[in-house]
Short mmCIF file of C-alpha atoms and ligand atoms in Angstrom, two decimals:
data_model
loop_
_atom_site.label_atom_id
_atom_site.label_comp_id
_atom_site.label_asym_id
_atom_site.label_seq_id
_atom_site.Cartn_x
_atom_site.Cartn_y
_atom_site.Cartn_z
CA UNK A 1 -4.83 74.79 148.55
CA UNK A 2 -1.13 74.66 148.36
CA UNK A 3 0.71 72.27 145.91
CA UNK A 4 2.14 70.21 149.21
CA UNK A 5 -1.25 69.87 150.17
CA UNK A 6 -2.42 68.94 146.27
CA UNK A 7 0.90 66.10 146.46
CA UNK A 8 -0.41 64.70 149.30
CA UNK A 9 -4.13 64.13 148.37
CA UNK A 10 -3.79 63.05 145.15
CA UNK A 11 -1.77 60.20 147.00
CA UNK A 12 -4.41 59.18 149.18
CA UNK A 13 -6.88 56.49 148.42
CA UNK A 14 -9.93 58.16 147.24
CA UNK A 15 -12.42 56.35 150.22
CA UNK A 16 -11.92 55.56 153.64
CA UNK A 17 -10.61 52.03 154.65
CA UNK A 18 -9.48 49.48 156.83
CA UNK A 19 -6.14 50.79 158.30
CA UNK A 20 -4.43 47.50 156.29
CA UNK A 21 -5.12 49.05 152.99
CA UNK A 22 -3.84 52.15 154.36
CA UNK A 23 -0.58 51.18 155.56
CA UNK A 24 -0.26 48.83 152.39
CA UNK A 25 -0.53 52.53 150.62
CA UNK A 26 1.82 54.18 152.54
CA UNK A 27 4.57 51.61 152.15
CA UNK A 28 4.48 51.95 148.65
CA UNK A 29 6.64 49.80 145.66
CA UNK A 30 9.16 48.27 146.08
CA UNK A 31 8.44 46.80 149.42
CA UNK A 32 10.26 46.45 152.32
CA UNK A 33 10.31 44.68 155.09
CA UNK A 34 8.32 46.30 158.51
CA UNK A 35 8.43 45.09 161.72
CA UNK A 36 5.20 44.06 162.49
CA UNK A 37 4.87 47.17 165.04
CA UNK A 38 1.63 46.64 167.48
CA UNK A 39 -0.48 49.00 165.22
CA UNK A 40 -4.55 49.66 166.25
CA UNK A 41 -6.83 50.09 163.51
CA UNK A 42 -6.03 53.26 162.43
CA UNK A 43 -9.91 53.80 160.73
CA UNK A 44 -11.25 52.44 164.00
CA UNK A 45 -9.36 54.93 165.75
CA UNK A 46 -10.79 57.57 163.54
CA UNK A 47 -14.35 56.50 164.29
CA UNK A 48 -14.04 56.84 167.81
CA UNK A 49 -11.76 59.24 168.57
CA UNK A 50 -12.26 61.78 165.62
CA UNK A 51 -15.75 61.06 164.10
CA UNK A 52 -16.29 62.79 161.17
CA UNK A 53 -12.26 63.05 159.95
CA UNK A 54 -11.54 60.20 157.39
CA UNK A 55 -8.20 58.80 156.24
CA UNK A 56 -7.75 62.29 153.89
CA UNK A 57 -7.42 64.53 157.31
CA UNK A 58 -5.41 61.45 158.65
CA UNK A 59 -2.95 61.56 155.98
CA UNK A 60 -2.51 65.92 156.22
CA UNK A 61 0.08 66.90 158.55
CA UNK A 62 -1.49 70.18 159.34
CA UNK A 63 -4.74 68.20 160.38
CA UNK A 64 -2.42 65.97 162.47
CA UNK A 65 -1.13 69.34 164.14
CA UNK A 66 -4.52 71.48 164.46
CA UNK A 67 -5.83 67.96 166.01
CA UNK A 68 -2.83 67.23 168.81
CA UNK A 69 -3.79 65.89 171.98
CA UNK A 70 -3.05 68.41 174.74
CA UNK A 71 -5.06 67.91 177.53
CA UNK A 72 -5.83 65.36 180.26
CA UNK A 73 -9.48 64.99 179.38
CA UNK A 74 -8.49 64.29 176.10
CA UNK A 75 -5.87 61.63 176.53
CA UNK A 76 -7.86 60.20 178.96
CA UNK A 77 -10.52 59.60 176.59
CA UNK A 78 -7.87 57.54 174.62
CA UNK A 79 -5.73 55.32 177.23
CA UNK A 80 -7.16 54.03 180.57
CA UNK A 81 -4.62 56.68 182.11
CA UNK A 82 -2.37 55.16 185.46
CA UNK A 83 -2.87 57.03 188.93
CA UNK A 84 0.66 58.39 188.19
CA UNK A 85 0.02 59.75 184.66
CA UNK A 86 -3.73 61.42 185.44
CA UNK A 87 -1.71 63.06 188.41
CA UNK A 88 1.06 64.32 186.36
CA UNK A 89 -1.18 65.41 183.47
CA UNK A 90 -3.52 67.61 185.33
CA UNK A 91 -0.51 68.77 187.95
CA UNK A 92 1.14 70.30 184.90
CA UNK A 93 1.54 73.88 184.32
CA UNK A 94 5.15 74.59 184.27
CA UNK A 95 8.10 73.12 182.39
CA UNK A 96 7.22 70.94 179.24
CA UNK A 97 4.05 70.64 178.28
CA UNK A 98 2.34 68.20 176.83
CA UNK A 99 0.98 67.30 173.42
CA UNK A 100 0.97 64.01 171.35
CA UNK A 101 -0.13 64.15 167.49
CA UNK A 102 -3.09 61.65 166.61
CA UNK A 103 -1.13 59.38 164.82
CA UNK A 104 1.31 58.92 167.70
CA UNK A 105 -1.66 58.43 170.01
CA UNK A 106 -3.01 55.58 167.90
CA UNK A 107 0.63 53.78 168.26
CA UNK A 108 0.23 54.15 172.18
CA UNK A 109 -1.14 50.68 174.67
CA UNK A 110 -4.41 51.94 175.58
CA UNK A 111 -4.27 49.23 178.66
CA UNK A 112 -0.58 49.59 179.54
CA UNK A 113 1.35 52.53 181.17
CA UNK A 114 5.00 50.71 181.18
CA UNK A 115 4.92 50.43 176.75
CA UNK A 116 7.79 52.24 175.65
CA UNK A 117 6.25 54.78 173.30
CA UNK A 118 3.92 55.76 176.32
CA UNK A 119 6.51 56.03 178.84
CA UNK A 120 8.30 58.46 175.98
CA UNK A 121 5.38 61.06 176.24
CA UNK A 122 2.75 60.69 179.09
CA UNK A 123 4.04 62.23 181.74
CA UNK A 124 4.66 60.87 185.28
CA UNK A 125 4.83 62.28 188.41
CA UNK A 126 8.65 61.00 189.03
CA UNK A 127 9.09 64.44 186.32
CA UNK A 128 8.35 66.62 189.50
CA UNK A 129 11.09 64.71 191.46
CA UNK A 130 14.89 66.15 191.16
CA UNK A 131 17.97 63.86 191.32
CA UNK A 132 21.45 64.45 192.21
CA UNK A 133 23.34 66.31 189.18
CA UNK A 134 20.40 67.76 187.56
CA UNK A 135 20.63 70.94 185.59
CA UNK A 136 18.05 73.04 182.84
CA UNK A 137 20.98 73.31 180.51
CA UNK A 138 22.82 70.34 181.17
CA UNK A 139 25.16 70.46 177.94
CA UNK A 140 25.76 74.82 178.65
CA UNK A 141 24.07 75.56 175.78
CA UNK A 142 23.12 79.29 176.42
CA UNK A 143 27.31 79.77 177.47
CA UNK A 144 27.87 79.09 174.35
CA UNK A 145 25.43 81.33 172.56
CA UNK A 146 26.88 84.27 170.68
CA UNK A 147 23.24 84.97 169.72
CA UNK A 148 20.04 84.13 170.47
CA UNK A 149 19.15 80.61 168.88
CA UNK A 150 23.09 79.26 168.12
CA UNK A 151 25.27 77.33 169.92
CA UNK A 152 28.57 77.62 168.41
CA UNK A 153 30.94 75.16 170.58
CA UNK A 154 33.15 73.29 167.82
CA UNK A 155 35.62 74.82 165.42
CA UNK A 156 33.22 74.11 162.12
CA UNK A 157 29.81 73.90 162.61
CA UNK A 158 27.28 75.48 164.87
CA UNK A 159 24.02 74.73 166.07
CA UNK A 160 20.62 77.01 164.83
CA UNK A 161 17.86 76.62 166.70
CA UNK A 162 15.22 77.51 164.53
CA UNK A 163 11.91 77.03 166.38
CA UNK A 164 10.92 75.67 170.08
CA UNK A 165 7.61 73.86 168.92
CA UNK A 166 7.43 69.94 168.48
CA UNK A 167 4.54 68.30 167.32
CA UNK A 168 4.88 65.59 170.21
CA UNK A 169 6.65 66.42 173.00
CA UNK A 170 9.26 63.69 174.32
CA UNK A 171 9.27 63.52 178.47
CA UNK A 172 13.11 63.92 178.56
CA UNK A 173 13.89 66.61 176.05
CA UNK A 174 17.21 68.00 176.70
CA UNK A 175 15.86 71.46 175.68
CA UNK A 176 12.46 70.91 177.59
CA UNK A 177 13.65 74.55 179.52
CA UNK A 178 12.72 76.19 176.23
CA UNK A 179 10.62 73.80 173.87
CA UNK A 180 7.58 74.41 173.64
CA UNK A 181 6.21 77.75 174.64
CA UNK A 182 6.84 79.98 171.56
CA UNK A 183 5.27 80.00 168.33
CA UNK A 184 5.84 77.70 165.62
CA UNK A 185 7.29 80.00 163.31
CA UNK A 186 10.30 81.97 165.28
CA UNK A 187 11.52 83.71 161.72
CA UNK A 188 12.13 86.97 163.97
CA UNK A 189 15.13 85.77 165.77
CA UNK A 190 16.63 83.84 162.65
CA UNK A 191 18.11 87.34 161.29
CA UNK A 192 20.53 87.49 163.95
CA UNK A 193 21.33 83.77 163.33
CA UNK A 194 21.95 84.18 159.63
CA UNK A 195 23.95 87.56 160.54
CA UNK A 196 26.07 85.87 163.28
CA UNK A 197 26.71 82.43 160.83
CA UNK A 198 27.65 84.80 157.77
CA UNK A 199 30.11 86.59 160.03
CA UNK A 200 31.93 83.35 161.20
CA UNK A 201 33.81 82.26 158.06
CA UNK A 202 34.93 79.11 160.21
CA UNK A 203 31.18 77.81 160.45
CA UNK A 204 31.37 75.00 157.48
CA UNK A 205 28.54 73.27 159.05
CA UNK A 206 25.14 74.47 160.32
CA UNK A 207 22.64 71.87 162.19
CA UNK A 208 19.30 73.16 162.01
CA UNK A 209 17.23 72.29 165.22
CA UNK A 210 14.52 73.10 168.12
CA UNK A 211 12.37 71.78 168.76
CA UNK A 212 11.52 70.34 165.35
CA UNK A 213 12.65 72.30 162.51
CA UNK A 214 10.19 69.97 160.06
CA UNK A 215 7.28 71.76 161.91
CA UNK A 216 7.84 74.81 159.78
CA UNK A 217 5.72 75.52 156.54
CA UNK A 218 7.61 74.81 153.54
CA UNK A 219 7.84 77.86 152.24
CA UNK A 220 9.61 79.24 155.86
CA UNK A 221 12.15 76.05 155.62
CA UNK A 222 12.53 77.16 152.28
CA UNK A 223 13.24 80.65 152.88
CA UNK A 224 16.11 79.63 155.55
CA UNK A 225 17.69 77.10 153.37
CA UNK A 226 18.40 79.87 150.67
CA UNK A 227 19.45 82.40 153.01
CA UNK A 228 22.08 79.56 154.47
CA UNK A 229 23.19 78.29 150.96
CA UNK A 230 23.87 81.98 149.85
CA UNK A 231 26.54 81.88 152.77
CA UNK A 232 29.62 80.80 150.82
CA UNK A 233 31.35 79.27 153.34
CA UNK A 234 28.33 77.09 155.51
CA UNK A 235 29.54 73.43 152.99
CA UNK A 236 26.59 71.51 155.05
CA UNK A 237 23.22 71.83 156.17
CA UNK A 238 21.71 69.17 158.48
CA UNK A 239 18.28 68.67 159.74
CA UNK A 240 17.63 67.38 163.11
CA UNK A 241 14.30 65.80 163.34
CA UNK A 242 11.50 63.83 164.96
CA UNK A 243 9.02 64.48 162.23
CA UNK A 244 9.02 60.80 160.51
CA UNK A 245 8.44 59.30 164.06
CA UNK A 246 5.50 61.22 165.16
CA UNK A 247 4.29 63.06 162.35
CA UNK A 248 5.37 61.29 159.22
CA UNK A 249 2.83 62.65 156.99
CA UNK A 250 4.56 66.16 156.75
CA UNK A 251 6.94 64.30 154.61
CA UNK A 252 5.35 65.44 151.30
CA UNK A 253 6.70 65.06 147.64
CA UNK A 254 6.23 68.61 148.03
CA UNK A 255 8.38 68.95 151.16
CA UNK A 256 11.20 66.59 149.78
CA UNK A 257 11.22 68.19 146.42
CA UNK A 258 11.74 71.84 147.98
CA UNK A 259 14.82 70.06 150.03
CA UNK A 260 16.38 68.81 147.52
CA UNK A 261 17.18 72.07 145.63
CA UNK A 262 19.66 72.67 148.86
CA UNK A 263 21.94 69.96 148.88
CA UNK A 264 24.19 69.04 150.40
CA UNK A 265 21.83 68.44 153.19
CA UNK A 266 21.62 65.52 155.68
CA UNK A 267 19.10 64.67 158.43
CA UNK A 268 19.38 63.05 162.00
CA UNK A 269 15.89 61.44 163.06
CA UNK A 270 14.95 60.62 166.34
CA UNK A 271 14.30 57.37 166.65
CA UNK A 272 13.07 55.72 170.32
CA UNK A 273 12.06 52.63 169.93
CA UNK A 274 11.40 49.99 166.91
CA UNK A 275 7.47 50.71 167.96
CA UNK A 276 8.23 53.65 166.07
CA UNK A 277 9.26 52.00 162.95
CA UNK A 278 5.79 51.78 161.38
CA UNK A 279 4.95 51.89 157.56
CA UNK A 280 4.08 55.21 157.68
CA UNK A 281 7.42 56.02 158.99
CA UNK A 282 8.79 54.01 156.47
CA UNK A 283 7.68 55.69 153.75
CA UNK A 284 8.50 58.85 154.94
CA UNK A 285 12.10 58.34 155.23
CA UNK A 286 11.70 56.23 151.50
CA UNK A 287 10.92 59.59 150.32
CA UNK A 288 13.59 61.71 152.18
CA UNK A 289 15.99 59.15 150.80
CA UNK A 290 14.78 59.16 147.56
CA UNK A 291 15.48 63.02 147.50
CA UNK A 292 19.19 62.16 147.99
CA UNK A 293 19.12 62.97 151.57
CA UNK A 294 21.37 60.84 153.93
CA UNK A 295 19.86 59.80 156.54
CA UNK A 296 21.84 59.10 160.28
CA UNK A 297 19.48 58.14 163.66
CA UNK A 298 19.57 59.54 167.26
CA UNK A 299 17.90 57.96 169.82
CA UNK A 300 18.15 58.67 173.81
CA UNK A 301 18.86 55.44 176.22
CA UNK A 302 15.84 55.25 178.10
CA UNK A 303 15.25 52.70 181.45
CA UNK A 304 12.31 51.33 180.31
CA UNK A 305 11.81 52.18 177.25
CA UNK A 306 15.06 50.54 175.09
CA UNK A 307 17.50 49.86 177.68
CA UNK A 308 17.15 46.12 176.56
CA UNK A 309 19.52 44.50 174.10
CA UNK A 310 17.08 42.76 171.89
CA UNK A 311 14.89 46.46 171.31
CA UNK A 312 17.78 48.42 170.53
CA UNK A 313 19.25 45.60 168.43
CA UNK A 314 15.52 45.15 166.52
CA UNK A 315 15.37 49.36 166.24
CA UNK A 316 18.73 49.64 164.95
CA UNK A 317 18.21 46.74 162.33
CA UNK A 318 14.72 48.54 161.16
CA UNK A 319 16.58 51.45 161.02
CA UNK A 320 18.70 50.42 158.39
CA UNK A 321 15.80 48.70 156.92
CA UNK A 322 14.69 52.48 156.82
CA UNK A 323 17.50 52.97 154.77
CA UNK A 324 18.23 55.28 158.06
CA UNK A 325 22.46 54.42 159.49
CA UNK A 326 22.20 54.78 163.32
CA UNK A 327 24.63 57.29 164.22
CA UNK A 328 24.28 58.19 167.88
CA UNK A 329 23.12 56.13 171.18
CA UNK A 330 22.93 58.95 174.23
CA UNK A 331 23.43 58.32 177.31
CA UNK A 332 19.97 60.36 178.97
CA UNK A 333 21.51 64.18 179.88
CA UNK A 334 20.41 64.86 183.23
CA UNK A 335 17.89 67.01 182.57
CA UNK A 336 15.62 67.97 185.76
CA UNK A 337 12.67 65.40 185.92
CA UNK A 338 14.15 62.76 183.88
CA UNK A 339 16.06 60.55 186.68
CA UNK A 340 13.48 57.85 185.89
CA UNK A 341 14.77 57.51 182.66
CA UNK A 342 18.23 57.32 183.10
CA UNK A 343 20.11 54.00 182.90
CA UNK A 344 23.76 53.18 184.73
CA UNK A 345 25.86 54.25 181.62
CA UNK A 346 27.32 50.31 182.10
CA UNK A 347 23.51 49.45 180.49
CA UNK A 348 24.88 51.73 177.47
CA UNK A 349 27.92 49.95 177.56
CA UNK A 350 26.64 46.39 177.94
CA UNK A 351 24.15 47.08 175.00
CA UNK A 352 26.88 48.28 172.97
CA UNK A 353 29.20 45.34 173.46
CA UNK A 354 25.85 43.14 172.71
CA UNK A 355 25.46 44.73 169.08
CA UNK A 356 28.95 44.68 168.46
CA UNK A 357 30.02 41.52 166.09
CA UNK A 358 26.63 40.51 166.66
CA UNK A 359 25.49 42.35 164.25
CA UNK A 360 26.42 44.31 160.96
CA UNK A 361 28.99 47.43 161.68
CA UNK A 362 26.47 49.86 159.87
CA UNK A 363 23.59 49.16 162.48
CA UNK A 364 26.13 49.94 165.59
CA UNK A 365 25.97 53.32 166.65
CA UNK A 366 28.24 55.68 168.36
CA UNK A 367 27.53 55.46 172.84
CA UNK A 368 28.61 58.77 173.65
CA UNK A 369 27.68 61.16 176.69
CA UNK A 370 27.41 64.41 175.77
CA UNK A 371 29.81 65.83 178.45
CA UNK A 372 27.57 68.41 181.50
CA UNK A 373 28.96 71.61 180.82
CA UNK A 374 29.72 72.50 177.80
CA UNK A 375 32.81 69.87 177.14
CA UNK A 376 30.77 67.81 173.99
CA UNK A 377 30.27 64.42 172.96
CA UNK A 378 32.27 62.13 174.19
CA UNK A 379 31.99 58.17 172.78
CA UNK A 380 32.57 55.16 175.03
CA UNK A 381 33.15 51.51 173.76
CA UNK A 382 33.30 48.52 175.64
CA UNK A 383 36.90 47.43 176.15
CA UNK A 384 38.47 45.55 173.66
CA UNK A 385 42.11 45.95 173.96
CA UNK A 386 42.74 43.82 177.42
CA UNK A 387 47.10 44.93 177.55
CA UNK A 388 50.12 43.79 175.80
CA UNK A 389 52.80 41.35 175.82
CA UNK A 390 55.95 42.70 174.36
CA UNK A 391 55.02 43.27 170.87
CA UNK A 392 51.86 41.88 170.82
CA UNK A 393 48.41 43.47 171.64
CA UNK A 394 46.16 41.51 173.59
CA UNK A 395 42.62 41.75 172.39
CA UNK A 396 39.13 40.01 173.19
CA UNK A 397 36.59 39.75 170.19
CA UNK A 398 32.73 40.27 171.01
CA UNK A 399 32.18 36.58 171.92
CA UNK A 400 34.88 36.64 174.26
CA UNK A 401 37.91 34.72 173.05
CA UNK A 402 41.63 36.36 173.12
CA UNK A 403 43.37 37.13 170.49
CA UNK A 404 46.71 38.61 169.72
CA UNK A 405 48.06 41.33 167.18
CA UNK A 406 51.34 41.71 165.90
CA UNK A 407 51.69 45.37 167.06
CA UNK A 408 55.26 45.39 166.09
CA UNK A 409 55.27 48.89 163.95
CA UNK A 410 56.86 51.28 166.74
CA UNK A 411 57.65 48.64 169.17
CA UNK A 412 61.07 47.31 168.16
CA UNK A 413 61.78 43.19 168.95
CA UNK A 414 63.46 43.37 172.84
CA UNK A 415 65.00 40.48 171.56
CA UNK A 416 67.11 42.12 168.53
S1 SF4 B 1 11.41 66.13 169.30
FE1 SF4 B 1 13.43 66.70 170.10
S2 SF4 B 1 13.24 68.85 170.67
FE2 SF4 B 1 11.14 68.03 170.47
S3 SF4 B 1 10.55 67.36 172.52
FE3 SF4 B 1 11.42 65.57 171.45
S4 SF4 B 1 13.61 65.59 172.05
FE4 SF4 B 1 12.79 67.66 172.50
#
């Protein structure tokens, strides 16, 4: 038994119990305040669904990944699957595939197809139908791949993609043309990585993704955090990550304490919806802020999932509950398969301009589409600056109401 493995268990209480007692564990001292997400009984779950696992194989990652739901059967035995989702479950073959860790199974509507979280990763048959603009590698990821597994496309910082398996898969992955069909552990193909990344003294900045980069054992993360950090030039190291939403029991004092030896490193989490913001996720980004980590959010505009106002505005407020600053809003790439979930960008837009003012600066994220082919992120706001009069700029606030600024430095009084 590992030491990760030794942190986690001696945190767990030593007997089963009601999920209550569980998640009043998890959160931990001092508390916070959760969202009352619509959680199940997380021991009843474990009666019926895994009998003879208690709330220690609940609470170990690995258990949560030898245990994923990946077939129809299985699902089905959990949800009262739609006509749509049973199609597209046992229709698959090709393209993603699907699998859903036990812990984000018990935050799924057993009765109810249209909740967010299931819409995120059930699939649908609308996956098998293509829509105009469409393309496997939407942002030209593989043009701009010196090597296999980085994307260098900006002057500083590159792009590592250190593994292609997830622990949940999420129905419209940008990557889904190359998530999850290798092995968890890729280490073979990071050599070239490292080799290309120590080569390109320009490369300040190195994003580690995948798939999910916290899938890896420690002691692999470990090993490519070193290698990176011996590379005098790479300043930054960032994380991108899904692992507190679907499988926040990886984060172990174990797995925190091991990052925090490479710092500077940050971490963007995928966030979906404030479903997702459960006490178990809570704690896990607790401890990866604790370790010194800052912590930014992604999260993917999704028709119905969070293309509403009031969900984005209640995930991006938990969020910073999480002690998590939401950094980036995408508009949905158009990925093949994922026209269902793709919103007018004026939804983005509208959404924006509803958080705006409305509430505080730090829980407004940056819209941006991430421009098709190649040309990068690209942010859109809604417009504030409605012309000028002479020397004065004509503005509207988020409620509205016109106002006028002085804009005189530049623009020289017509008048004098
Ligand atoms: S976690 Fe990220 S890489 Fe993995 S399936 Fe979801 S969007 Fe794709």
């Amino acid at each position: 038994m590992n030491s990760t493995h030794q942190d986690y268990e001696e945190a767990v209480p030593p007997e089963p119990g009601a999920a209550d007692a569980v998640s009043t564990f998890l959160t931990g001292t001092p508390p916070f305040h959760t969202p009352a997400a619509p959680r199940g009984n997380v021991a009843a779950f474990l009666r019926r669904h895994f009998p003879g696992a208690g709330m220690r194989q609940w609470n170990d990652w690995r258990w949560q990944l030898a245990n994923r739901i990946q077939t129809p059967e299985r699902i089905g035995s959990m949800l009262r699957l739609s006509t749509e989702e049973q199609a597209a479950l046992t229709g698959t073959g090709q393209g993603l595939p699907f699998a859903v860790t036990p812990y984000y199974a018990s935050l799924l509507e057993p009765l109810d197809p249209t909740q967010g979280l299931r819409r995120c990763v059930i699939p649908v048959c609308a996956e098998w139908r293509p829509a105009p603009g469409e393309c496997a590698d939407p942002l030209a990821e593989d043009h701009d791949s010196p090597v296999p597994g980085v994307v260098h496309r900006y002057p500083d910082r590159c792009l590592f993609l250190v593994t292609d398996f997830c622990s949940t898969y999420c129905r419209y992955c940008t990557r889904s043309r190359s998530v999850g069909h290798g092995a968890r552990d890729q280490r073979g193909r990071w050599q070239a990585g490292l080799d290309y990344i120590a080569a390109t003294p320009q490369v300040r900045d190195v994003l580690l993704s995948g798939g999910d980069p916290l899938t890896l054992e420690d002691a692999a993360l470990d090993w490519l955090l070193t290698r990176l950090r011996a590379i005098p030039h790479v300043e930054v190291v960032r994380i991108g990550t899904k692992v507190p939403a679907v499988l926040p029991q990886r984060v172990t004092p174990g797995l925190v304490r091991m990052l925090h030896r490479h710092h500077p490193l940050w971490m963007s989490l995928h966030f979906a919806h404030p479903d997702e913001l459960t006490p178990e996720s809570a704690k896990a980004c607790a401890r990866l802020a604790d370790a010194g980590i800052p912590l930014g959010s992604q999260t993917v505009l999704l028709a119905g999932v969070n293309d509403d106002p009031g969900v984005m505005t209640r995930l991006f407020q938990g969020l910073l509950r999480q002690r998590v600053r939401p950094y980036y809003l995408y508009q949905c790439d158009p990925v093949p398969g994922t026209g269902h979930f793709r919103t007018p960008v004026s939804r983005g837009l509208e959404i924006m301009a509803a958080l705006r003012g409305h509430t505080s600066g730090y829980a407004v994220p940056n819209f941006v589409i991430d421009a098709p082919g190649g040309g990068g992120k690209i942010p859109l706001l809604p417009n504030y600056v409605s012309g000028r009069e002479g020397q004065d700029l004509l503005l509207t606030n988020y409620q509205g109401r016109s106002f006028r600024y002085p804009d005189t430095a530049g623009h020289p009084d017509p008048a004098q």
